[in-house]
Structures are given as structure tokens and as C-alpha cells.
mmCIF file of C-alpha atoms in Angstrom:
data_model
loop_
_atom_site.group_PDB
_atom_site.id
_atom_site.type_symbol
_atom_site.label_atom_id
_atom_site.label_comp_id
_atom_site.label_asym_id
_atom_site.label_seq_id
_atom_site.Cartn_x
_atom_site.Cartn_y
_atom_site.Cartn_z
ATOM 1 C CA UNK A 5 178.360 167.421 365.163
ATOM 2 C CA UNK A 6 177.547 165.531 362.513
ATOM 3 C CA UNK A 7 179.843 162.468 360.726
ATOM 4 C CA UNK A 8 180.255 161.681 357.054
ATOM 5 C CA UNK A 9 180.763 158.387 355.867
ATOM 6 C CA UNK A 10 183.908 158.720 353.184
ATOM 7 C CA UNK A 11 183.696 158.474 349.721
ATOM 8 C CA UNK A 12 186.170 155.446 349.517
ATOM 9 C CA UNK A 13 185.320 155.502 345.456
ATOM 10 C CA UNK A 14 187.424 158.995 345.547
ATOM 11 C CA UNK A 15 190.456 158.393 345.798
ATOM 12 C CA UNK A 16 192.967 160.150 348.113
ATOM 13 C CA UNK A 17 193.372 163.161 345.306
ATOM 14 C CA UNK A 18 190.075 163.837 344.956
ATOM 15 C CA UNK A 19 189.642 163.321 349.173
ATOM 16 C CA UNK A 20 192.923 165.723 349.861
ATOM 17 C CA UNK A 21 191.451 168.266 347.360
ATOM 18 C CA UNK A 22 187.895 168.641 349.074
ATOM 19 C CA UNK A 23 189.511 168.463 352.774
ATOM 20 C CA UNK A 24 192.057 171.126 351.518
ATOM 21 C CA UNK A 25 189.016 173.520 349.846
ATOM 22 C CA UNK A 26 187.009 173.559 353.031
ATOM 23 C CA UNK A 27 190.412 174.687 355.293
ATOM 24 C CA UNK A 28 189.866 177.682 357.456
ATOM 25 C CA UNK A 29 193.013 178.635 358.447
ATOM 26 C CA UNK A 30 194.039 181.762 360.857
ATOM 27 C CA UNK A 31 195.981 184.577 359.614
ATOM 28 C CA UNK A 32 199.137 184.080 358.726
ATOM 29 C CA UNK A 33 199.198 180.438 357.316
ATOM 30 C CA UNK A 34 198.600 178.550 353.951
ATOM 31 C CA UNK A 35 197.946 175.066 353.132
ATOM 32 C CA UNK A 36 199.362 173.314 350.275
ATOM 33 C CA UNK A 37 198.869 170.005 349.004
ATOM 34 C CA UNK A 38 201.853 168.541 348.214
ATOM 35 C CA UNK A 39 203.258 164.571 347.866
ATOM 36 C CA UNK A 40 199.925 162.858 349.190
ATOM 37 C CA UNK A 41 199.068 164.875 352.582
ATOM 38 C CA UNK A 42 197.987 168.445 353.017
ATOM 39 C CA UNK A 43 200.452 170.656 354.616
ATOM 40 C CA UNK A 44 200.085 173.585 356.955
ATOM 41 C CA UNK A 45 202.782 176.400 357.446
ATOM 42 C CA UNK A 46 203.681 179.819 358.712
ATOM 43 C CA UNK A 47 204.009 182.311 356.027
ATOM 44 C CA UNK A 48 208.070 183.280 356.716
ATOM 45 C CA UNK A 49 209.885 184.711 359.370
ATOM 46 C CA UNK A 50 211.274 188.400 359.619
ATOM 47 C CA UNK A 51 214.210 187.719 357.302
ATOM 48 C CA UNK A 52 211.879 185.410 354.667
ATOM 49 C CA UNK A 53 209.790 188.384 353.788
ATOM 50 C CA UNK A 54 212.699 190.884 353.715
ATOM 51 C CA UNK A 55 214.369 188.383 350.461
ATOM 52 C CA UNK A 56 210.495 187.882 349.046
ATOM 53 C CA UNK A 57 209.776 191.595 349.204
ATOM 54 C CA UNK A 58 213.293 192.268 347.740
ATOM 55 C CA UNK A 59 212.719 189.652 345.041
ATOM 56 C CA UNK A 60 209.038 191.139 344.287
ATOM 57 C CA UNK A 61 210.086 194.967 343.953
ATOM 58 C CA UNK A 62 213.388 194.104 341.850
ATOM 59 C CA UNK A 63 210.881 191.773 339.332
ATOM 60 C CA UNK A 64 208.353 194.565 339.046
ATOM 61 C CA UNK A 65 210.977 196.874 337.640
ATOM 62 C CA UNK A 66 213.424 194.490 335.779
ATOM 63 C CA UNK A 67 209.747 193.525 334.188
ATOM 64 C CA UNK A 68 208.072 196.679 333.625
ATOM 65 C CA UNK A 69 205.868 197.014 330.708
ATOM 66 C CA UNK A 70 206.013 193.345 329.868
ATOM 67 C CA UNK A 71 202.555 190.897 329.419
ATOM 68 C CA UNK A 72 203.877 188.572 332.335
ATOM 69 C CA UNK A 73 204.272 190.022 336.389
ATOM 70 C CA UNK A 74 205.098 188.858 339.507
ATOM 71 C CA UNK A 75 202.786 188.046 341.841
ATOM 72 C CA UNK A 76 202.495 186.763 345.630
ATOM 73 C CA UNK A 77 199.773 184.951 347.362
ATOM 74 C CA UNK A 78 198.336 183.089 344.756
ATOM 75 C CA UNK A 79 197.347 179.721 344.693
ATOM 76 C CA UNK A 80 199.224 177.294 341.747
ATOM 77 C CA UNK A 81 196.953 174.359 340.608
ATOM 78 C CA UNK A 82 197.641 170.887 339.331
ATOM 79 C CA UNK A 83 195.582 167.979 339.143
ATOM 80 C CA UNK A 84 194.049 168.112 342.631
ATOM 81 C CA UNK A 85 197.552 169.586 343.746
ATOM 82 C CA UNK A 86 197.701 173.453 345.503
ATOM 83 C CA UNK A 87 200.449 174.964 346.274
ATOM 84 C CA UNK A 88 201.202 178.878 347.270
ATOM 85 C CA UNK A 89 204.362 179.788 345.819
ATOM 86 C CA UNK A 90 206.489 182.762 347.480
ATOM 87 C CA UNK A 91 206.475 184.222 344.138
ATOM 88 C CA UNK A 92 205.546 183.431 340.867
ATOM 89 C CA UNK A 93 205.255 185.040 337.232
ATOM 90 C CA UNK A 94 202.881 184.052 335.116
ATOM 91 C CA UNK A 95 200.179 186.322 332.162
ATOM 92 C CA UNK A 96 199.707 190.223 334.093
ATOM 93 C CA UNK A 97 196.350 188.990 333.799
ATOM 94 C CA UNK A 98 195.517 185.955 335.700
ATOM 95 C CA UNK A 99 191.874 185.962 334.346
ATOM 96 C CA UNK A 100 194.151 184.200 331.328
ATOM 97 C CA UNK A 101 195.251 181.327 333.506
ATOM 98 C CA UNK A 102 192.282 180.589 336.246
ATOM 99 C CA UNK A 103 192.261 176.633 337.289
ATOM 100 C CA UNK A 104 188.879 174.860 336.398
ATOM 101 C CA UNK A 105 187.317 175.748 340.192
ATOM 102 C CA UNK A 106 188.857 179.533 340.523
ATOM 103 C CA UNK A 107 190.911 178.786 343.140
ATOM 104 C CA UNK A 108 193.883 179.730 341.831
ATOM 105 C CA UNK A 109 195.882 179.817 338.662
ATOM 106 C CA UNK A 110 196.512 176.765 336.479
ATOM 107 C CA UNK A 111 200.004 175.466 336.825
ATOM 108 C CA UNK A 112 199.847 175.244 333.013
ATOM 109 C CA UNK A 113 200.148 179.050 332.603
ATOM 110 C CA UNK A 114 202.933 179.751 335.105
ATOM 111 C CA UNK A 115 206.060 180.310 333.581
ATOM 112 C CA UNK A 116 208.190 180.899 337.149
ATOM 113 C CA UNK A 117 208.438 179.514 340.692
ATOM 114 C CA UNK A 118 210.441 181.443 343.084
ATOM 115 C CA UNK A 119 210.813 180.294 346.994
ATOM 116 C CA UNK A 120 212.583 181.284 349.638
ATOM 117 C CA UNK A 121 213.428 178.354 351.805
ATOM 118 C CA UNK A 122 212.839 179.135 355.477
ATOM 119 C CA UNK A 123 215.021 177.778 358.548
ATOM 120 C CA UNK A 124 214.408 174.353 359.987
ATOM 121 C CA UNK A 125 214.664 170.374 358.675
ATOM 122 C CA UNK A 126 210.900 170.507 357.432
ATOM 123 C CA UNK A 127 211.022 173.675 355.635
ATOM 124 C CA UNK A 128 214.204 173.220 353.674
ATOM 125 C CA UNK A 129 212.822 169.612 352.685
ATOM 126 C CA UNK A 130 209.565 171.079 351.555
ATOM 127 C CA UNK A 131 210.810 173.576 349.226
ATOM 128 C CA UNK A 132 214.678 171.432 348.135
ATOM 129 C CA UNK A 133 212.674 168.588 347.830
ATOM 130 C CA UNK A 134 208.728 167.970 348.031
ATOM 131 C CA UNK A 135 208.098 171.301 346.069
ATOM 132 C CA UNK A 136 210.762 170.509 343.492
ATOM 133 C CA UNK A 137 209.003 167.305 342.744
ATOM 134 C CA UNK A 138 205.793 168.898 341.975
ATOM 135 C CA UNK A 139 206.907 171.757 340.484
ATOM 136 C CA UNK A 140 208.751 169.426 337.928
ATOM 137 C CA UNK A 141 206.142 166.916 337.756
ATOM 138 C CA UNK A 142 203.500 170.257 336.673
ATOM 139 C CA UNK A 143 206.169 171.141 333.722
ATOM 140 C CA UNK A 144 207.326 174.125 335.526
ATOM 141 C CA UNK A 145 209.837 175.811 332.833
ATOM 142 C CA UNK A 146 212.001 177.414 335.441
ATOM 143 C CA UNK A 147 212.149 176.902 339.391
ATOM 144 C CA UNK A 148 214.139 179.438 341.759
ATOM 145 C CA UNK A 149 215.621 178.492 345.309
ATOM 146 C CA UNK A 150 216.898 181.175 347.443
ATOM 147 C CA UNK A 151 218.614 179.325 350.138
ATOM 148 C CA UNK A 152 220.208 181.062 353.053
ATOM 149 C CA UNK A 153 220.310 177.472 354.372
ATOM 150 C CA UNK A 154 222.376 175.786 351.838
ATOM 151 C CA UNK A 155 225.849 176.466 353.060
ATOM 152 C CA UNK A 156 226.854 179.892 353.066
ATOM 153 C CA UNK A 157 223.542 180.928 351.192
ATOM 154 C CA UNK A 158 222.454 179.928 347.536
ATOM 155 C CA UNK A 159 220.293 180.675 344.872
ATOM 156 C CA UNK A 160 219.279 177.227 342.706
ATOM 157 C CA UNK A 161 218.205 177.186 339.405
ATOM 158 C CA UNK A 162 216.047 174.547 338.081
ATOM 159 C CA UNK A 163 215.151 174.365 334.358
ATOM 160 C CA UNK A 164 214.450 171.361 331.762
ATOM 161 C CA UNK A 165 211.590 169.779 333.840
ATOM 162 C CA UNK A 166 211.043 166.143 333.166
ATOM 163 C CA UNK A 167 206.868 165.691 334.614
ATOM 164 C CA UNK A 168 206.717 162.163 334.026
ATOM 165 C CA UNK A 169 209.633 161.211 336.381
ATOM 166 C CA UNK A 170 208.980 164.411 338.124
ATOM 167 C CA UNK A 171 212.681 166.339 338.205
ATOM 168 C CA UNK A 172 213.980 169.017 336.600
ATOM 169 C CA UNK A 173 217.244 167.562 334.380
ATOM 170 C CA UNK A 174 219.535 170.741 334.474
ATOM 171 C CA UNK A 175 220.360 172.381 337.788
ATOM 172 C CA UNK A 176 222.676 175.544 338.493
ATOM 173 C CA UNK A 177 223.585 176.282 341.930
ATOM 174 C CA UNK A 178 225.159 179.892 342.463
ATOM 175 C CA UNK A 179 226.795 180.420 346.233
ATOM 176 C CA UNK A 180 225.489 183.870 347.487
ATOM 177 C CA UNK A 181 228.430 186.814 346.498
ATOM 178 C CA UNK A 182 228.118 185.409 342.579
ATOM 179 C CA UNK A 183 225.394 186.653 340.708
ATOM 180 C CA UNK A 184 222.865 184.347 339.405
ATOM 181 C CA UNK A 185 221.182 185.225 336.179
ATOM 182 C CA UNK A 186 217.495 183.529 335.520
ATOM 183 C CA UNK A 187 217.982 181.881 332.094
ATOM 184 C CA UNK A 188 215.244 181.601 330.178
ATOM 185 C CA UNK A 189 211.241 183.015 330.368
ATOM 186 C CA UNK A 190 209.766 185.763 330.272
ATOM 187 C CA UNK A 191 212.111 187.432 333.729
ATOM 188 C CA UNK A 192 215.161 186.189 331.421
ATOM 189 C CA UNK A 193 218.688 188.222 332.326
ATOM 190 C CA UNK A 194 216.561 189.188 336.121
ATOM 191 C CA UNK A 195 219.911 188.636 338.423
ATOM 192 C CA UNK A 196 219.383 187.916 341.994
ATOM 193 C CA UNK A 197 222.780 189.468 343.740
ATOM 194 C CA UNK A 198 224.066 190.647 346.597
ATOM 195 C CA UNK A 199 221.982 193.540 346.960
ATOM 196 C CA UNK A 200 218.876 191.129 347.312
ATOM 197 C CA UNK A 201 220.636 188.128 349.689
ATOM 198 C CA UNK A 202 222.082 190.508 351.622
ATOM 199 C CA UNK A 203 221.943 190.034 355.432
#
């Protein structure tokens, strides 16, 4: 085995971003880079891909015909950041929106974020807070949380992102029972209800 002397000119980005590229992971995991370290997680449990499957079939029709889709298992790019979203909408073609490496899409060109937060302290932190911060901090127009953790259950909507203190300024939270209503882009009036939080 042979050792590499680090590239202490590189800077932890740059560092994080090449360590991140040459990841082989097993089946069933991603790796994202998010606030300074690279992360490694399970895709979802049982009841995590029953909401993003939900979420993904009730986008494709509520969108339909339209020049922006849904789409899952697609890397999100920003300056040396990667993230793999649940879901996210962005141009039907993603040819439009390719980061500078084509490893992904360019955070620039997504117009939606939607995660569903999976059980445990890490998890819930990662997507209610760590993910948030990016996602804000990239100019993310809208960010969805579908929480079955917060409470009784939630859905979150983040809009009005503010990159250089990295938050989003306006924030709805809708309890599960209430339907929430996405407010703006191009999945404006898409409600996430009952008949997708169900248990």
C-alpha cells in the first residue's frame, strides 16, 4: 500500500471533495459532504421509502407535462459540497444543469429539496439542521421536511433563503392531518396530505 503525502496547499474543501469522489461505497449507502466532514448513511428504512415513493409518484402526476420533474438519486453540487437529496425537482432534462465535473447537478439549477427525515438523533439533525444550512447557504428557493419525528409528524416549509448567513428567513410548519401546500416553484399548489403521511 502505498502513502500520499497531503496537499496541505488544498484546503479542507478541495481535500473533502477528492476523498469524497474516490468513495466506494456498498449498496445501499450515499455519502454527502456536508458542514466540513464527509458523511456516510443508509438510504431509509421501510417506512422512509414508503413517504419518498409516495412523494415521487404524487409529483410525477401533479407535474405532468411540465419542463421541470422529480427526480431521486441524484447528486446536488455546490462549491466542493455533495449532497443526495431524497427528492428533488429541477429542468426534465438534467443535461441543462450538470455541475462542472458531471457528478451531479449544479445546485444552481435546482428549484426543490424534499427529505424525509429518518428516525434517530443524527438523522433528524442532518436533515433539521446540517442540510438546512447548506441548502440555504446554495440559494435553494424552496426546502421540504417531512418529519414523522417532529411531534406528531410534520411537513416544514422553508422558502426565502438567505446564502450568505446560510438560513432560510420564512418557515411554515404544518402538523400532519393539515394539508400543506408547496408555495412557490415550479411544483407550486403540490399538497402533501394525509394520503401521503399516512401510517
Amino acid at each position: 500500500m502505498e502513502f500520499l503525502e497531503p496537499d496541505v496547499s488544498a484546503g479542507l474543501d478541495e481535500v473533502l471533495w477528492q476523498a469524497w469522489k474516490s468513495l466506494e461505497l456498498p449498496e445501499g449507502y450515499r455519502a454527502e459532504i456536508i458542514d466540513e466532514a464527509i458523511e456516510v448513511s443508509p438510504i431509509g428504512d421501510l417506512r422512509h421509502a414508503v413517504l419518498v415513493n409516495r412523494l415521487r409518484r404524487s409529483l410525477d402526476a401533479h407535474m405532468a407535462g411540465g419542463v421541470h420533474l422529480p427526480c431521486q438519486g441524484v447528486n446536488v453540487i455546490h462549491r466542493r459540497k455533495a449532497w443526495t437529496p431524497d427528492i428533488l425537482i429541477a429542468p426534465a432534462d438534467l443535461d441543462e444543469i450538470p455541475d462542472e465535473e458531471g457528478l451531479g447537478v449544479d445546485a444552481a439549477g435546482v428549484a426543490v429539496i424534499i427529505e424525509v427525515v429518518s428516525p434517530g438523533r443524527t438523522n433528524e439533525q442532518r436533515d433539521r439542521i446540517r442540510k438546512r444550512r447548506e441548502y440555504a447557504r446554495a440559494g435553494i428557493p424552496l426546502y421540504v421536511l417531512v418529519d414523522d419525528h417532529d411531534g406528531d409528524g410534520a411537513v416544514v416549509l422553508l422558502t426565502s433563503p438567505n446564502p450568505q448567513k446560510a438560513i432560510y428567513t420564512d418557515e411554515h410548519r404544518v402538523p400532519y392531518g393539515t394539508d400543506a401546500v408547496l408555495p412557490e416553484g415550479p411544483a407550486k399548489g403540490f399538497v402533501i396530505g394525509a394520503d401521503i403521511t399516512r401510517s
